[in-house]
CSV table of C-alpha atoms in Angstrom, one decimal:
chain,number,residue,atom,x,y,z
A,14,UNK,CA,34.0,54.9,-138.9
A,15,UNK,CA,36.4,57.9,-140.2
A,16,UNK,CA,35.8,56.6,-144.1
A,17,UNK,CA,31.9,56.4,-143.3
A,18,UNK,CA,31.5,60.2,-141.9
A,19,UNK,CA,33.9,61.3,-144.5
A,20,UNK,CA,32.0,59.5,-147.6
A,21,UNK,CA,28.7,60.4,-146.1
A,22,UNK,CA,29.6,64.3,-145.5
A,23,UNK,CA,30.7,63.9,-149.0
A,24,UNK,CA,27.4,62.3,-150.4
A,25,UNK,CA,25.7,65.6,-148.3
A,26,UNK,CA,27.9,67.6,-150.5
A,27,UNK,CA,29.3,69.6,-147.5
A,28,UNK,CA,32.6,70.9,-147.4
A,29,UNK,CA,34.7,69.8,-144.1
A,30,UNK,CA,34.7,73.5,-143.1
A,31,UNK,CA,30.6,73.5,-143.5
A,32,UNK,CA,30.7,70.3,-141.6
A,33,UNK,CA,32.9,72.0,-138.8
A,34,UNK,CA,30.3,75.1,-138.6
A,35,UNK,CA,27.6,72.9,-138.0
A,36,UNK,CA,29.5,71.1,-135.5
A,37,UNK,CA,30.2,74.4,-133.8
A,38,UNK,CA,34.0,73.0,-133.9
A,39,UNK,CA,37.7,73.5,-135.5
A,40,UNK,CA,38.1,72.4,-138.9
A,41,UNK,CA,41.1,70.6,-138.3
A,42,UNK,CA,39.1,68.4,-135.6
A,43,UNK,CA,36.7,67.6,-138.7
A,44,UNK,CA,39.7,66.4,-141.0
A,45,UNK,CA,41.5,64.3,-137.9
A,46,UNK,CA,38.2,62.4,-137.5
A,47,UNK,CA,37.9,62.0,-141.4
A,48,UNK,CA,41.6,60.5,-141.1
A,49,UNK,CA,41.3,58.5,-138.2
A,50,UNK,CA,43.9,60.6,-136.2
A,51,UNK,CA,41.4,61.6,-133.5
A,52,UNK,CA,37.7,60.2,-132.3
A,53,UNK,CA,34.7,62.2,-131.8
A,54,UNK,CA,32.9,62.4,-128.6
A,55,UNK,CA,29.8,60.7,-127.8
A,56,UNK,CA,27.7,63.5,-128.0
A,57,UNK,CA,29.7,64.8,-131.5
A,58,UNK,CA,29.0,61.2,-133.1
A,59,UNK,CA,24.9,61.9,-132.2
A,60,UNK,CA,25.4,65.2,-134.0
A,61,UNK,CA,27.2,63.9,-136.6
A,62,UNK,CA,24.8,61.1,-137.6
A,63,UNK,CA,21.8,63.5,-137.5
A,64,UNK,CA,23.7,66.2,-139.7
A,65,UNK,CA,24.7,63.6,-141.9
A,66,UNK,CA,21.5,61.7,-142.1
A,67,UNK,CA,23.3,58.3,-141.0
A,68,UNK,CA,22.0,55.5,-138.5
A,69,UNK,CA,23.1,57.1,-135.3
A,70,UNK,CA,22.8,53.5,-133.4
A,71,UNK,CA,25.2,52.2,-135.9
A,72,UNK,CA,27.2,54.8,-135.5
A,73,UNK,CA,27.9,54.6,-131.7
A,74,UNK,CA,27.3,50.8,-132.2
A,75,UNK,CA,31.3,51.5,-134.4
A,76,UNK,CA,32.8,54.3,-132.8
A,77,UNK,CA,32.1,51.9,-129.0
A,78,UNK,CA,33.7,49.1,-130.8
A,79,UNK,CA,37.0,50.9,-131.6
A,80,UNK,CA,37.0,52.2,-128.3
A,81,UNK,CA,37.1,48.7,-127.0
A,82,UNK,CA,39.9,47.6,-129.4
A,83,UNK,CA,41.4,51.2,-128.7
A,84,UNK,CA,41.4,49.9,-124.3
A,85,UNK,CA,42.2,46.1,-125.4
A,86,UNK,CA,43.7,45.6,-128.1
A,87,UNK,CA,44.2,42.5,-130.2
A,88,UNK,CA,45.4,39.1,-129.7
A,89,UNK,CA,44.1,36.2,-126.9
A,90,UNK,CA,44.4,38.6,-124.3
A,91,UNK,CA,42.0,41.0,-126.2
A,92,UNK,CA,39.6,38.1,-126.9
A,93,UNK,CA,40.1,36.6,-123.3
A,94,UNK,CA,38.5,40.0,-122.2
A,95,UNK,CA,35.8,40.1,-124.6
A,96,UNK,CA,34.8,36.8,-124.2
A,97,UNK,CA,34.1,37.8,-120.0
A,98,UNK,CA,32.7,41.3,-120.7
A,99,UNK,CA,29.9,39.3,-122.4
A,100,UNK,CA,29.4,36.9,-119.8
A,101,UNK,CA,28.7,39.7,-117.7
A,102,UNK,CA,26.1,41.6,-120.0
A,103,UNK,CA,24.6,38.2,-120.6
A,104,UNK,CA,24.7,37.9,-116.3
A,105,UNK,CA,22.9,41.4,-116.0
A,106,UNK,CA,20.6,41.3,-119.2
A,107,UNK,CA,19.2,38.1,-117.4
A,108,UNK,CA,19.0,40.0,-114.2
A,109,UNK,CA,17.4,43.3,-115.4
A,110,UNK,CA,15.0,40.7,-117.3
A,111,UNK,CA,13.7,39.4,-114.1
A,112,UNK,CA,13.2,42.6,-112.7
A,113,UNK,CA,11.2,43.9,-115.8
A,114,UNK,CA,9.1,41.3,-115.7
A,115,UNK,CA,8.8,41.3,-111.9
A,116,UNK,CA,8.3,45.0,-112.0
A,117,UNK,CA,5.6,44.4,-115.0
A,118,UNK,CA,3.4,41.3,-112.6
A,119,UNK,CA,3.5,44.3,-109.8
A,120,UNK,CA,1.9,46.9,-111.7
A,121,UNK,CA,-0.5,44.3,-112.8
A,122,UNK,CA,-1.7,43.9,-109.3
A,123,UNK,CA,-1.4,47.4,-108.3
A,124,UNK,CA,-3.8,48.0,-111.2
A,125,UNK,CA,-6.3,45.3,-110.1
A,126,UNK,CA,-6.6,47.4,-106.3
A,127,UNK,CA,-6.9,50.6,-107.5
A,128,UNK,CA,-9.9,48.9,-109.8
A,129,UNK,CA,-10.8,47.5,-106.8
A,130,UNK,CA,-10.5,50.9,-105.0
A,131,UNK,CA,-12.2,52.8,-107.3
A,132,UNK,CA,-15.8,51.1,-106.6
A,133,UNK,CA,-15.1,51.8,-102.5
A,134,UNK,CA,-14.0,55.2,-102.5
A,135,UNK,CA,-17.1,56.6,-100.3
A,136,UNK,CA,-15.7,54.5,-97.4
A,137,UNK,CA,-13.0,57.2,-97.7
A,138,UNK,CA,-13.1,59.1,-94.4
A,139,UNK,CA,-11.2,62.7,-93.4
A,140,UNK,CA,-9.7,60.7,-90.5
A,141,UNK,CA,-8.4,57.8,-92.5
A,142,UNK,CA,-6.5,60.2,-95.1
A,143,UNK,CA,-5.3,62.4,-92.4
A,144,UNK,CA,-3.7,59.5,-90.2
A,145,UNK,CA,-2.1,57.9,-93.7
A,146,UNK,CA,-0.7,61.6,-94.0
A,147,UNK,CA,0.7,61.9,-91.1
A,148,UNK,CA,2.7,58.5,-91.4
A,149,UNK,CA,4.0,59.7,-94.5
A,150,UNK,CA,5.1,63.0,-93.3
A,151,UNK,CA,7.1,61.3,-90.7
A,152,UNK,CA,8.4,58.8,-92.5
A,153,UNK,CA,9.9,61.0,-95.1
A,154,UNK,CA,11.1,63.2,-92.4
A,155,UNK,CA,13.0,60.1,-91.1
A,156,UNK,CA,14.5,59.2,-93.7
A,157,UNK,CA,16.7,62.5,-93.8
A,158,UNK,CA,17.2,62.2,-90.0
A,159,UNK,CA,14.4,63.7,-88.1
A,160,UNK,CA,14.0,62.1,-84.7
A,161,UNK,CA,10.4,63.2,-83.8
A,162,UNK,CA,8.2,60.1,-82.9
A,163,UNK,CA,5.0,59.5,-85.0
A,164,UNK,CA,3.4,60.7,-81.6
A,165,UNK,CA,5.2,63.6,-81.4
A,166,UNK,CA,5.2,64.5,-84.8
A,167,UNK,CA,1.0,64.8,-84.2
A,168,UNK,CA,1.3,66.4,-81.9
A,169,UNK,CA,3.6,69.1,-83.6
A,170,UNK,CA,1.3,69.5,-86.3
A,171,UNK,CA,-1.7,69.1,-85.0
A,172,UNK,CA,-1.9,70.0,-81.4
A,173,UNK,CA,0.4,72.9,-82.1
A,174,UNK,CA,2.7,71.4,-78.6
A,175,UNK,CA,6.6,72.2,-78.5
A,176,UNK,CA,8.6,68.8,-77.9
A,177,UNK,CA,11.1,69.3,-75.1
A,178,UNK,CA,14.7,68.0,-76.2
A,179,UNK,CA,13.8,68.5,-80.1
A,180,UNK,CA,15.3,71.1,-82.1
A,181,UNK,CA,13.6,74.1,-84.0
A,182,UNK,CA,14.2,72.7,-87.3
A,183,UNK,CA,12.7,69.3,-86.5
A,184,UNK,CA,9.0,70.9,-85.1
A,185,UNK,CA,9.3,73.2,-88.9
A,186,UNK,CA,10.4,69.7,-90.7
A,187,UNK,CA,6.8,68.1,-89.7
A,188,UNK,CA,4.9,71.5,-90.0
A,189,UNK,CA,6.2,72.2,-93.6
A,190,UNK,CA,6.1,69.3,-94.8
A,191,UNK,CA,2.3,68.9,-93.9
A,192,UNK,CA,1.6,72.6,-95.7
A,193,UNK,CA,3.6,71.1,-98.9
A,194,UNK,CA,1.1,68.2,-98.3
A,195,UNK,CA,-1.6,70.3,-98.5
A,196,UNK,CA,-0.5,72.5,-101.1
A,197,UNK,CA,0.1,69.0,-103.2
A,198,UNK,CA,-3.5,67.8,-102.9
A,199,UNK,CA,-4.9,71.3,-104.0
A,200,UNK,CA,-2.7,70.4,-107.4
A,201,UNK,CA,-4.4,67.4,-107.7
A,202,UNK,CA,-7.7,68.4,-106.9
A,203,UNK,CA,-7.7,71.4,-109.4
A,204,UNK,CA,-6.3,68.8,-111.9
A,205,UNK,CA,-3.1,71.4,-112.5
A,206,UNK,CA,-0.4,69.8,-114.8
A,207,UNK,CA,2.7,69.4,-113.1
A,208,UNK,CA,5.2,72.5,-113.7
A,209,UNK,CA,8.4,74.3,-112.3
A,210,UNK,CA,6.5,76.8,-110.6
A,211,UNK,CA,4.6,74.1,-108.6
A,212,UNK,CA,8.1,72.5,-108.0
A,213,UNK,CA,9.6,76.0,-106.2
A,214,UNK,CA,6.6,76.1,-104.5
A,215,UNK,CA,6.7,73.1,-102.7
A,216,UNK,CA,10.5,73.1,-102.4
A,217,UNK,CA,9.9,76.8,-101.0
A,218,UNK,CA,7.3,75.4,-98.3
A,219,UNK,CA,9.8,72.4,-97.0
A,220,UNK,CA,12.3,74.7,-96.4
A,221,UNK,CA,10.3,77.5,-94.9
A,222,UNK,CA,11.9,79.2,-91.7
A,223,UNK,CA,14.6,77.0,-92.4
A,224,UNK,CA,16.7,77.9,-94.9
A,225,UNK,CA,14.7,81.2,-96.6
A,226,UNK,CA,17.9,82.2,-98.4
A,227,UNK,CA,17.6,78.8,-101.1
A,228,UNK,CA,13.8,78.1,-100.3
A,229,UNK,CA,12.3,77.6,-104.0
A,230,UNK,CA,16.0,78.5,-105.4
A,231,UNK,CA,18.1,76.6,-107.1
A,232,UNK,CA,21.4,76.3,-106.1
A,233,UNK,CA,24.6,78.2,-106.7
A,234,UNK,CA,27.1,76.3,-105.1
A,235,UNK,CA,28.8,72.6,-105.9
A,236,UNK,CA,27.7,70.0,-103.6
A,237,UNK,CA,28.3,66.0,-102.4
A,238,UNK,CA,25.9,63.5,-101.0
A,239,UNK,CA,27.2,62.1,-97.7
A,240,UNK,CA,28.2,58.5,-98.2
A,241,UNK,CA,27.0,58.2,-102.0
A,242,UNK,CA,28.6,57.1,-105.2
A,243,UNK,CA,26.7,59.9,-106.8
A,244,UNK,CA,28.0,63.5,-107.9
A,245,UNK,CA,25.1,65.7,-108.6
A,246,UNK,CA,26.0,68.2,-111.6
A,247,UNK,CA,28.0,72.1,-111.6
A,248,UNK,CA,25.4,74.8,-110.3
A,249,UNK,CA,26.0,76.4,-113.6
A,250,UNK,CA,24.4,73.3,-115.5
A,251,UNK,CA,21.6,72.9,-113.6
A,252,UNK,CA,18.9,75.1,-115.5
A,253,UNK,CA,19.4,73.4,-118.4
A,254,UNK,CA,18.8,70.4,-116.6
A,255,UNK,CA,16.0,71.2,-115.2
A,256,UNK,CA,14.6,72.3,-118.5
A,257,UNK,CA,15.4,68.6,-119.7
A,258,UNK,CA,13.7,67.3,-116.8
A,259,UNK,CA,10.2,69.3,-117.7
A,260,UNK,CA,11.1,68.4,-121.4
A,261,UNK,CA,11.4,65.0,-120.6
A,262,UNK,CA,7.7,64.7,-118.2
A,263,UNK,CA,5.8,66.6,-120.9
A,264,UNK,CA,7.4,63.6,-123.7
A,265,UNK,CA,6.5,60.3,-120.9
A,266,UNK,CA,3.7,61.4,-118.8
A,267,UNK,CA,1.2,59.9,-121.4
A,268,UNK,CA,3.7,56.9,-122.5
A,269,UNK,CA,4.9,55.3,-119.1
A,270,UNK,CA,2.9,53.2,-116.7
A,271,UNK,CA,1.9,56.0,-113.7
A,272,UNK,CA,4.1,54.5,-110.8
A,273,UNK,CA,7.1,54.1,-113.3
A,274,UNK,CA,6.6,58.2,-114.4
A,275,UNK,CA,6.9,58.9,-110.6
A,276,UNK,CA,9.7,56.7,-110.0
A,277,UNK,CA,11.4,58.1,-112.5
A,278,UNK,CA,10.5,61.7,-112.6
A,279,UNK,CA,11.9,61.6,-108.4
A,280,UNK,CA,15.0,60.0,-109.3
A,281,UNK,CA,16.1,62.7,-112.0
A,282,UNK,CA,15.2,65.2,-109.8
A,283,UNK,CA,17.1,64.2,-106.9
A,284,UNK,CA,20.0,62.9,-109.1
A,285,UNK,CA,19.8,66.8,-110.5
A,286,UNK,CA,19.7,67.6,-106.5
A,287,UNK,CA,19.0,71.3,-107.7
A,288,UNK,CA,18.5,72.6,-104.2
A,289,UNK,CA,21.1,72.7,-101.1
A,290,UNK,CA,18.7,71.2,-99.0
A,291,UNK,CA,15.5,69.3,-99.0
A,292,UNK,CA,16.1,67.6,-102.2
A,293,UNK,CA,14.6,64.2,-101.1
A,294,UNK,CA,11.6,65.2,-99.5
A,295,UNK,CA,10.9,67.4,-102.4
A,296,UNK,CA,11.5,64.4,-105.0
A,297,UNK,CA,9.4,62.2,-102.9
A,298,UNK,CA,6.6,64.7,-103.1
A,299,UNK,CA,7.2,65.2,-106.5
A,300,UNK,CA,7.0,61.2,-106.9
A,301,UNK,CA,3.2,61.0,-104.9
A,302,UNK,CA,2.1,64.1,-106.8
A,303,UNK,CA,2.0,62.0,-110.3
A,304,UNK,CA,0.7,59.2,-108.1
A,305,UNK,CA,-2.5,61.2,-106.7
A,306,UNK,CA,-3.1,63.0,-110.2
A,307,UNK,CA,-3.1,59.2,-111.7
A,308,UNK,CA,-6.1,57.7,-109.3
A,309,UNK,CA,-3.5,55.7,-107.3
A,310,UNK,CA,-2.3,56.7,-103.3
A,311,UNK,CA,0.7,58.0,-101.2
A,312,UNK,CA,3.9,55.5,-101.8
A,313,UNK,CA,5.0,55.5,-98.2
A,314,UNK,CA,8.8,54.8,-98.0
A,315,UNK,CA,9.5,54.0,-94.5
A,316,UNK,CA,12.6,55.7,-92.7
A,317,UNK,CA,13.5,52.6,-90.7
A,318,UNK,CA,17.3,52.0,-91.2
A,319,UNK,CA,16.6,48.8,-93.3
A,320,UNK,CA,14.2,50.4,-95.8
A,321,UNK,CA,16.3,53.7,-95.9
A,322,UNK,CA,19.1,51.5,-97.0
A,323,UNK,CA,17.0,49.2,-99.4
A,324,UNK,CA,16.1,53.1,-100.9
A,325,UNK,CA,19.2,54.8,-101.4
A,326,UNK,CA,21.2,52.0,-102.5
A,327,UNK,CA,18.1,51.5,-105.1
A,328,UNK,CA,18.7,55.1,-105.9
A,329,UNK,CA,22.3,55.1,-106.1
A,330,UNK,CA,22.7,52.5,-108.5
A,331,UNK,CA,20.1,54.4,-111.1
A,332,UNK,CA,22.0,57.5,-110.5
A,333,UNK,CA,25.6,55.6,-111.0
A,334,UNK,CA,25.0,52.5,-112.7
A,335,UNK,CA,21.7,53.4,-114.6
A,336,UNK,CA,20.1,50.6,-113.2
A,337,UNK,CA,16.6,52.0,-113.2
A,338,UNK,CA,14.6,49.0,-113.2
A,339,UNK,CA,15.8,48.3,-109.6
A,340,UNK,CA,14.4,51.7,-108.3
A,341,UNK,CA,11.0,51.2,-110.4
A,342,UNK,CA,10.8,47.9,-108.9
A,343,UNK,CA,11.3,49.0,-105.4
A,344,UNK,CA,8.6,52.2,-105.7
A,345,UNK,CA,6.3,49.6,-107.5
A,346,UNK,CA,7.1,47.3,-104.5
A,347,UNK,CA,6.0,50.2,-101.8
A,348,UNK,CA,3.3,51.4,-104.0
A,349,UNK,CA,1.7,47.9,-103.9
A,350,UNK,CA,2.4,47.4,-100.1
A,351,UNK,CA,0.5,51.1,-99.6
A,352,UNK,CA,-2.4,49.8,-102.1
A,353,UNK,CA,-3.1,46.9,-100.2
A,354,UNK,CA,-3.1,48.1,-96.5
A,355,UNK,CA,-5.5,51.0,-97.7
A,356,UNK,CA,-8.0,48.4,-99.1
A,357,UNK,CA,-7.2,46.3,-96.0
A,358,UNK,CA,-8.3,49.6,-94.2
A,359,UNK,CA,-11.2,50.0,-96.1
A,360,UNK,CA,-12.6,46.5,-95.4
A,361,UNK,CA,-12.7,45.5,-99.4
């Protein structure tokens, strides 16, 4: 890799210091990686191809190869390693093959109801939607702990009654998360794209009377996930993530199936966990937001210990192992379950 950059910066006619500039690095690091002394990062190879006007997947495709020999070596024993690492990408290119094509006979049949749907909606009824909403509201509340029954979260919200033996912060969980409900729906009805501000918003309505110090703020301290694999990023770094994150909707919301844009837009939000609290229910609403806009309904994801399990073990291993298929399969998988209850409801 060393004689390609250096013949290629040469064909540029750059200068190693020119090189360096553009780099925004030492000279010095420029001439090590011309002479094989020292590597380049990842994210310097990128650069380098693009400055360079080389093939930047055959450029990683080299500098991950010598990084292999670099760890192995050569010999048997190298080759007795190579010969099991690709046993194993075979084992989980199969896998994640069955999933994508799982995934893909899903939002086949997810398409087919909401076709279905879409010829019924005038058996819709106020009472119908409310009751669905208020199993999701408790649900998600569940799934971060809340101990209010669905009866009890009703009546919270819509009886206005005080639960003996529950604590203030449960009775504001359900009542919040109902206004963030509402809030989301007036989104989707005046057919608003989805933005940061609307993100704050409804992050600043979860945690209202809560928490009003970080309600619709961004973090500023370093935090850990309870029991995960997963470390979300440096308060300082988050910004720019986020800016990714909108960068990164406005590039896919017209290019990926609806339910696999949610899925994946509440997965990089809550593996960004921006906020110090209320990070899931906020990526969850985020996730049936897209949903709604998109003609399709709530994806319900039940806080029974089971399915909470099934859902952040999903979630983990997109956030660790960047296995995202297996969380796009297991939102399609809700979705689908939500789709056909409703029709069921509906009597179609």
């Amino acid at each position: 890799m060393n004689i390609l950059i250096k013949t290629a910066r040469i064909n540029k006619g750059l200068k190693v210091r020119e090189l360096a500039q553009l780099l925004k690095i030492d000279s010095s690091l420029v001439s090590k990686f011309e002479s094989g002394i020292r590597k380049p990062t990842r994210d310097q190879v990128i650069q380098i191809a693009q400055i360079l006007d080389l093939d930047a997947h055959e450029l990683l495709i080299d500098w991950l190869s010598e990084q292999v020999v670099d760890q192995v070596g050569y010999g048997n024993f190298a080759l007795e390693v190579l010969s099991l690492a690709e046993e194993k990408i075979r084992y989980y290119k199969k896998s994640e093959l069955i999933v994508l094509n799982k995934l893909t006979d899903i939002l086949a049949e997810i398409d087919e109801l909401k076709q279905k749907l879409s010829h019924h909606r005038a058996l819709e009824s106020f009472k119908i939607i409310e009751a669905l909403e208020l199993e999701y509201t408790f649900e998600s509340n569940r799934i971060e702990g809340n101990t209010l029954t669905l009866k009890e979260t009703d009546l919270v919200i819509n009886e206005g009654i005080t639960i003996s033996g529950k604590s203030m912060r449960e009775h504001l969980e359900a009542i919040n998360h109902q206004e963030a409900l509402d809030y989301l729906k007036d989104l989707v009805n005046k057919n608003n794209d989805f933005s940061e501000r609307d993100l704050l918003l409804l992050h600043s309505l979860i945690l209202k009377g809560i928490d009003s110090k970080y309600a619709g703020i961004y973090r500023d301290v370093q935090v850990m996930i309870s029991g995960s694999r997963h470390l979300p990023p440096q308060p300082y770094l988050i910004k720019k993530q986020m800016e990714d994150l909108f960068f990164w909707y406005q590039a896919n919301k017209k290019e990926l199936h609806p339910v696999v844009l949610a899925a994946e837009l509440s997965e990089r939000l809550v593996t960004i966990h921006p906020f110090l609290d209320g990070n899931g229910r906020t990526s969850r609403l985020i996730m049936n937001l897209i949903l709604l806009k998109n003609g399709y309904i709530i994806a319900n994801i039940k806080g029974d210990a089971e399915t909470r399990m099934k859902y952040y073990e999903a979630l983990e291993n997109a956030q660790v192992d960047n296995q995202k298929e297996g969380f796009h399969l297991f939102i399609a998988q809700v979705e689908l379950e939500a789709m056909k209850r409703y029709c069921s409801i509906l009597g179609v």
